[in-house]
Coordinates of C-alpha atoms in Angstrom, one line a residue:
M1 CA 0.2 0.0 0.0
A2 CA 2.8 2.9 1.0
R3 CA 4.4 1.7 -2.5
C4 CA 1.2 2.4 -4.6
I5 CA 0.6 5.7 -2.4
G6 CA 4.3 6.8 -2.4
L7 CA 4.7 5.9 -6.0
A8 CA 1.8 6.4 -7.7
V9 CA 2.0 9.5 -9.8
A10 CA 3.9 8.7 -12.9
V11 CA 4.8 11.0 -16.1
A12 CA 4.1 9.7 -19.2
L13 CA 3.8 11.4 -22.5
C14 CA 0.5 11.2 -24.3
G15 CA -0.8 11.5 -27.7
C16 CA -1.7 14.9 -28.4
G17 CA -0.9 18.2 -30.1
E18 CA 1.5 18.5 -33.3
E19 CA 4.5 17.3 -31.3
P20 CA 3.7 14.8 -28.6
A21 CA 6.7 14.2 -27.4
S22 CA 7.0 17.4 -26.3
Y23 CA 3.5 17.4 -23.8
P24 CA 4.0 15.9 -20.7
W25 CA 0.8 14.4 -19.2
L26 CA 0.2 13.0 -15.7
K27 CA -1.3 9.7 -15.0
V28 CA -2.2 7.4 -12.2
S29 CA 0.2 4.3 -12.0
T30 CA 1.7 1.4 -10.3
A31 CA 3.0 -0.5 -13.3
E32 CA 6.9 -0.2 -12.9
A33 CA 8.1 0.8 -16.7
D34 CA 5.8 4.1 -15.6
L35 CA 7.5 4.6 -12.1
E36 CA 10.8 4.1 -13.9
G37 CA 10.0 6.2 -16.3
A38 CA 9.1 9.0 -14.1
R39 CA 12.2 8.7 -12.4
A40 CA 14.0 8.9 -15.3
A41 CA 12.1 12.4 -16.1
A42 CA 12.7 13.4 -12.4
E43 CA 16.2 13.0 -12.7
A44 CA 16.6 14.3 -16.2
R45 CA 15.0 17.4 -15.2
E46 CA 17.2 17.9 -12.2
R47 CA 20.1 17.5 -14.0
E48 CA 18.7 20.5 -16.3
D49 CA 18.3 22.7 -13.5
L50 CA 21.8 21.8 -11.9
A51 CA 23.2 22.8 -14.9
S52 CA 21.2 26.2 -15.1
L53 CA 22.0 27.1 -11.6
T54 CA 24.7 29.7 -12.4
E55 CA 22.4 31.3 -14.9
R56 CA 19.1 31.6 -13.0
A57 CA 18.1 35.2 -12.0
W58 CA 16.0 33.6 -8.7
F59 CA 16.7 31.8 -6.1
D60 CA 13.8 30.3 -3.9
E61 CA 13.3 27.2 -1.7
E62 CA 13.3 24.8 -3.9
T63 CA 16.5 25.8 -5.6
E64 CA 18.2 25.5 -2.4
E65 CA 17.2 22.8 -1.4
L66 CA 18.5 21.1 -4.8
V67 CA 22.1 22.8 -4.0
R68 CA 22.5 21.6 -0.6
R69 CA 21.1 18.0 -2.0
H70 CA 23.6 17.6 -4.7
A71 CA 26.2 19.8 -3.0
E72 CA 29.1 16.8 -3.4
I73 CA 28.3 17.0 -7.1
L74 CA 27.9 20.7 -7.3
L75 CA 31.0 22.0 -5.8
P76 CA 33.6 21.1 -8.1
F77 CA 31.7 22.7 -11.0
L78 CA 31.0 25.7 -8.8
R79 CA 34.7 26.3 -8.0
D80 CA 35.7 25.7 -11.7
D81 CA 33.2 28.4 -12.9
A82 CA 34.0 30.8 -9.5
S83 CA 37.6 30.4 -10.5
S84 CA 37.6 30.6 -14.8
G85 CA 34.2 31.2 -16.0
A86 CA 33.6 32.4 -19.2
D87 CA 32.2 36.0 -17.9
A88 CA 32.0 37.8 -14.8
S89 CA 28.4 37.3 -13.8
T90 CA 28.8 33.2 -14.0
R91 CA 31.9 34.0 -11.9
L92 CA 30.0 36.0 -9.3
R93 CA 26.9 33.9 -9.6
A94 CA 29.1 30.6 -8.8
A95 CA 30.5 32.5 -5.9
A96 CA 27.2 33.5 -4.6
L97 CA 26.3 29.8 -4.2
L98 CA 29.5 28.8 -2.6
V99 CA 29.1 31.0 0.1
R100 CA 25.5 29.7 0.7
L101 CA 27.7 26.0 0.7
G102 CA 29.9 27.2 2.8
D103 CA 32.7 27.4 1.0
P104 CA 35.4 29.8 1.5
L105 CA 36.3 30.4 -2.6
G106 CA 32.9 32.1 -2.9
A107 CA 34.0 34.7 -0.2
E108 CA 37.3 34.7 -1.9
T109 CA 35.9 35.3 -5.2
L110 CA 33.9 38.0 -4.1
R111 CA 36.5 39.8 -2.4
R112 CA 38.9 39.5 -5.5
A113 CA 36.2 41.2 -7.8
L114 CA 35.5 44.3 -5.1
A115 CA 38.9 44.9 -5.1
G116 CA 39.6 44.6 -8.9
D117 CA 40.0 47.6 -11.7
D118 CA 36.4 46.5 -13.4
A119 CA 33.8 49.0 -12.1
E120 CA 30.9 46.7 -13.4
D121 CA 32.7 43.5 -11.3
R122 CA 32.7 45.5 -8.4
L123 CA 28.6 46.6 -8.8
A124 CA 28.0 42.7 -9.5
A125 CA 29.9 41.6 -6.5
L126 CA 28.2 44.4 -4.0
R127 CA 24.7 43.1 -5.2
S128 CA 25.7 39.5 -5.2
I129 CA 26.2 39.9 -1.7
D130 CA 22.7 41.8 -1.0
W131 CA 21.1 39.0 -3.1
H132 CA 21.7 36.5 0.7
Y133 CA 19.7 39.2 2.3
G134 CA 16.0 38.2 2.8
L135 CA 16.7 34.7 1.4
G136 CA 15.8 31.5 3.8
D137 CA 18.9 31.3 6.3
E138 CA 20.4 34.2 5.1
E139 CA 22.6 34.1 8.5
R140 CA 24.5 31.3 7.6
P141 CA 26.4 33.1 4.2
L142 CA 26.5 36.2 5.6
R143 CA 28.5 35.0 8.5
A144 CA 30.8 33.2 6.3
L145 CA 31.1 36.6 4.6
R146 CA 31.6 38.2 7.8
E147 CA 34.4 35.4 8.9
H148 CA 37.0 35.8 5.5
P149 CA 39.5 38.3 6.7
G150 CA 39.7 40.4 3.4
L151 CA 36.4 41.0 2.5
A152 CA 35.7 43.9 5.2
P153 CA 38.6 45.8 4.0
A154 CA 37.7 45.9 0.6
L155 CA 33.7 46.7 1.1
L156 CA 34.9 49.5 3.2
A157 CA 37.7 50.8 0.4
L158 CA 34.5 51.0 -1.8
L159 CA 33.2 53.7 0.5
E160 CA 35.4 56.3 -0.9
S161 CA 33.7 55.6 -4.6
D162 CA 32.4 58.5 -6.7
D163 CA 30.0 56.4 -8.1
P164 CA 26.5 56.7 -6.6
A165 CA 25.6 53.0 -7.6
V166 CA 29.1 51.8 -6.1
L167 CA 28.6 53.7 -3.3
D168 CA 24.9 52.9 -2.2
A169 CA 25.5 49.3 -2.8
A170 CA 28.8 49.4 -0.7
V171 CA 27.3 51.1 2.5
H172 CA 24.5 48.1 2.1
A173 CA 27.0 45.6 1.7
C174 CA 29.3 47.0 4.7
G175 CA 26.0 47.1 7.0
L176 CA 25.0 43.5 6.1
V177 CA 28.4 41.7 6.8
E178 CA 28.7 44.2 9.9
A179 CA 32.4 45.2 8.1
P180 CA 34.1 46.9 11.7
G181 CA 34.6 50.5 11.3
R182 CA 31.5 50.8 9.4
V183 CA 29.9 53.2 11.9
E184 CA 32.4 55.7 11.8
R185 CA 32.7 55.8 8.2
F186 CA 29.0 55.9 7.8
R187 CA 28.6 59.1 10.5
E188 CA 31.6 60.6 8.1
L189 CA 29.2 60.2 4.6
L190 CA 26.2 61.3 6.5
R191 CA 28.7 64.5 7.3
R192 CA 29.3 65.2 3.4
P193 CA 27.8 68.4 1.9
D194 CA 26.4 65.9 -1.1
G195 CA 24.4 63.9 1.4
A196 CA 26.0 61.0 -0.9
A197 CA 24.1 57.4 0.1
G198 CA 22.2 59.5 2.7
G199 CA 19.2 57.4 3.0
R200 CA 21.1 53.8 2.9
V201 CA 23.4 55.6 5.7
L202 CA 20.3 56.8 7.8
Y203 CA 19.3 53.2 7.9
W204 CA 22.6 50.9 8.7
L205 CA 23.8 54.2 11.2
A206 CA 19.9 53.8 12.8
A207 CA 20.4 50.0 13.0
H208 CA 24.2 50.1 14.5
G209 CA 25.4 53.2 15.3
D210 CA 25.0 54.4 19.0
P211 CA 21.5 55.8 19.5
G212 CA 22.8 59.1 21.3
A213 CA 25.3 59.5 18.9
T214 CA 23.3 58.9 16.1
V215 CA 20.4 60.9 16.7
E216 CA 23.3 64.1 16.8
D217 CA 24.0 63.3 13.5
V218 CA 20.3 63.0 12.2
E219 CA 19.7 66.0 13.5
A220 CA 22.4 67.8 11.5
F221 CA 21.2 65.9 8.4
V222 CA 17.6 67.1 8.5
K223 CA 18.0 70.7 8.6
R224 CA 19.3 70.4 5.3
P225 CA 16.8 70.5 2.0
L226 CA 15.1 67.1 1.9
D227 CA 13.3 65.2 -1.0
D228 CA 10.6 63.2 -0.3
A229 CA 12.9 60.0 -0.2
L230 CA 15.3 61.2 2.1
A231 CA 12.7 62.5 4.5
N232 CA 10.8 59.0 4.6
S233 CA 14.5 57.4 5.3
A234 CA 15.0 60.3 8.0
V235 CA 12.1 59.3 10.1
F236 CA 12.4 55.8 9.8
A237 CA 15.7 55.8 11.3
L238 CA 14.4 58.2 14.0
E239 CA 12.0 55.2 14.5
R240 CA 14.9 52.4 14.8
L241 CA 16.4 55.1 17.0
A242 CA 13.7 55.7 19.6
E243 CA 13.3 51.9 19.6
R244 CA 16.7 51.5 20.8
G245 CA 17.5 54.8 22.9
D246 CA 17.0 56.1 25.8
A247 CA 14.2 58.6 26.9
A248 CA 16.3 61.5 26.2
T249 CA 17.0 59.9 22.3
R250 CA 13.5 59.0 22.1
A251 CA 12.5 62.2 23.1
R252 CA 14.4 64.2 20.4
C253 CA 13.7 61.6 18.0
V254 CA 9.5 62.8 18.4
A255 CA 10.6 66.3 17.9
M256 CA 12.2 66.0 14.7
A257 CA 9.9 63.6 13.5
R258 CA 7.2 66.6 14.2
A259 CA 9.5 69.2 12.8
L260 CA 9.6 67.5 9.9
M261 CA 5.7 67.3 9.6
T262 CA 5.0 71.2 9.6
R263 CA 8.4 72.4 7.1
D264 CA 7.2 73.8 3.9
D265 CA 9.8 72.5 2.0
V266 CA 9.3 68.5 2.5
E267 CA 6.8 66.9 0.5
R268 CA 4.6 65.0 2.8
D269 CA 3.3 61.6 1.1
D270 CA 1.2 59.2 2.7
L271 CA 3.8 56.9 3.9
L272 CA 5.9 59.9 5.6
E273 CA 2.7 61.0 7.3
W274 CA 2.2 57.6 8.4
Y275 CA 5.9 56.6 9.9
A276 CA 5.9 60.3 11.9
T277 CA 2.4 59.7 13.7
T278 CA 3.0 56.3 14.4
L279 CA 6.6 57.6 16.0
V280 CA 4.9 60.0 17.8
A281 CA 2.1 57.8 18.9
E282 CA 4.3 55.0 20.2
H283 CA 7.1 57.0 21.7
G284 CA 5.9 60.0 22.5
G285 CA 4.3 61.5 26.0
P286 CA 0.8 63.2 27.2
G287 CA 2.2 66.9 25.3
D288 CA 2.0 65.3 21.9
A289 CA -2.0 64.0 22.1
A290 CA -3.1 67.4 20.7
W291 CA -0.5 67.3 18.0
L292 CA -1.9 63.8 17.5
W293 CA -5.7 64.6 17.5
G294 CA -4.6 66.7 14.6
R295 CA -2.7 64.4 12.0
L296 CA -5.7 62.1 12.3
P297 CA -7.8 63.3 9.5
G298 CA -4.2 63.0 7.2
L299 CA -4.8 59.1 7.7
D300 CA -6.8 56.5 6.5
P301 CA -8.9 54.5 8.6
H302 CA -6.3 51.3 8.8
R303 CA -3.4 53.0 9.4
S304 CA -4.9 55.7 11.9
R305 CA -6.0 52.4 14.1
P306 CA -2.5 52.2 16.1
V307 CA -2.6 56.0 16.8
L308 CA -5.7 55.4 18.3
R309 CA -4.7 52.9 20.4
E310 CA -1.8 54.8 21.7
L311 CA -4.1 57.8 22.2
A312 CA -6.5 56.2 24.4
G313 CA -3.8 54.8 27.0
T314 CA -2.6 58.6 27.1

């Protein structure tokens, strides 16, 4: 019975359409010939999947399972692609898969690309680090990158780049791998007159910087002209700092959020309104109640509920 249940579904080819052999069809069978054909078809498809791994633009749970199940077979091919692949895309994709499998050649391949002369390779390597962010079990590959002794210095060096895309990606990668010395470098970047990579720097400073010191940097930054993206990034950073900081830091974050909502030069979209009002509701005090009541008409009903709950407790 177990054999019938576990192996009852087999793939056969039906004679429909102009090219019958190209149309798979599903049938229920326990015949050994059908079962063997299904196994062979599954193995052939899996071989195709393995062969195309370094060409894929996505990586999901099924691909992760495929990689880990066939790690012993894959590793020699991935090492070869990472070392001498036909193009940078193949080399860096192989390197990213090696990082996920815990092979040190992956991080070393990325380090070489980061320290190399090719600007496109550097950007691709930076983005391959970001590729791990948000995937299942992201901590394991990020830890492998953190442990490579040469990767962090290569990333920190790219914080000097005058290419906005490289700088933005380098800030993000430094945050992901927790490069030693990143916080001071981020603070320096935030003080630059051009505000380069400001939104990304605000995010990681709020996450990793000392709240008391970082809130001073943010106070200085928000005195500049801000577009809507930077204003949203600033309020999001203030929310993180308020969560991590002491009472004095929270009070300063609340004051800045309120001030941003009254500036004529800041375009206040729905997201900014929501971020700022929620921050004040969660971290403000009784003295902010009147201000919050005044903001409620500008919020949609769904977003106003958390604010109303906070006001009910004042």
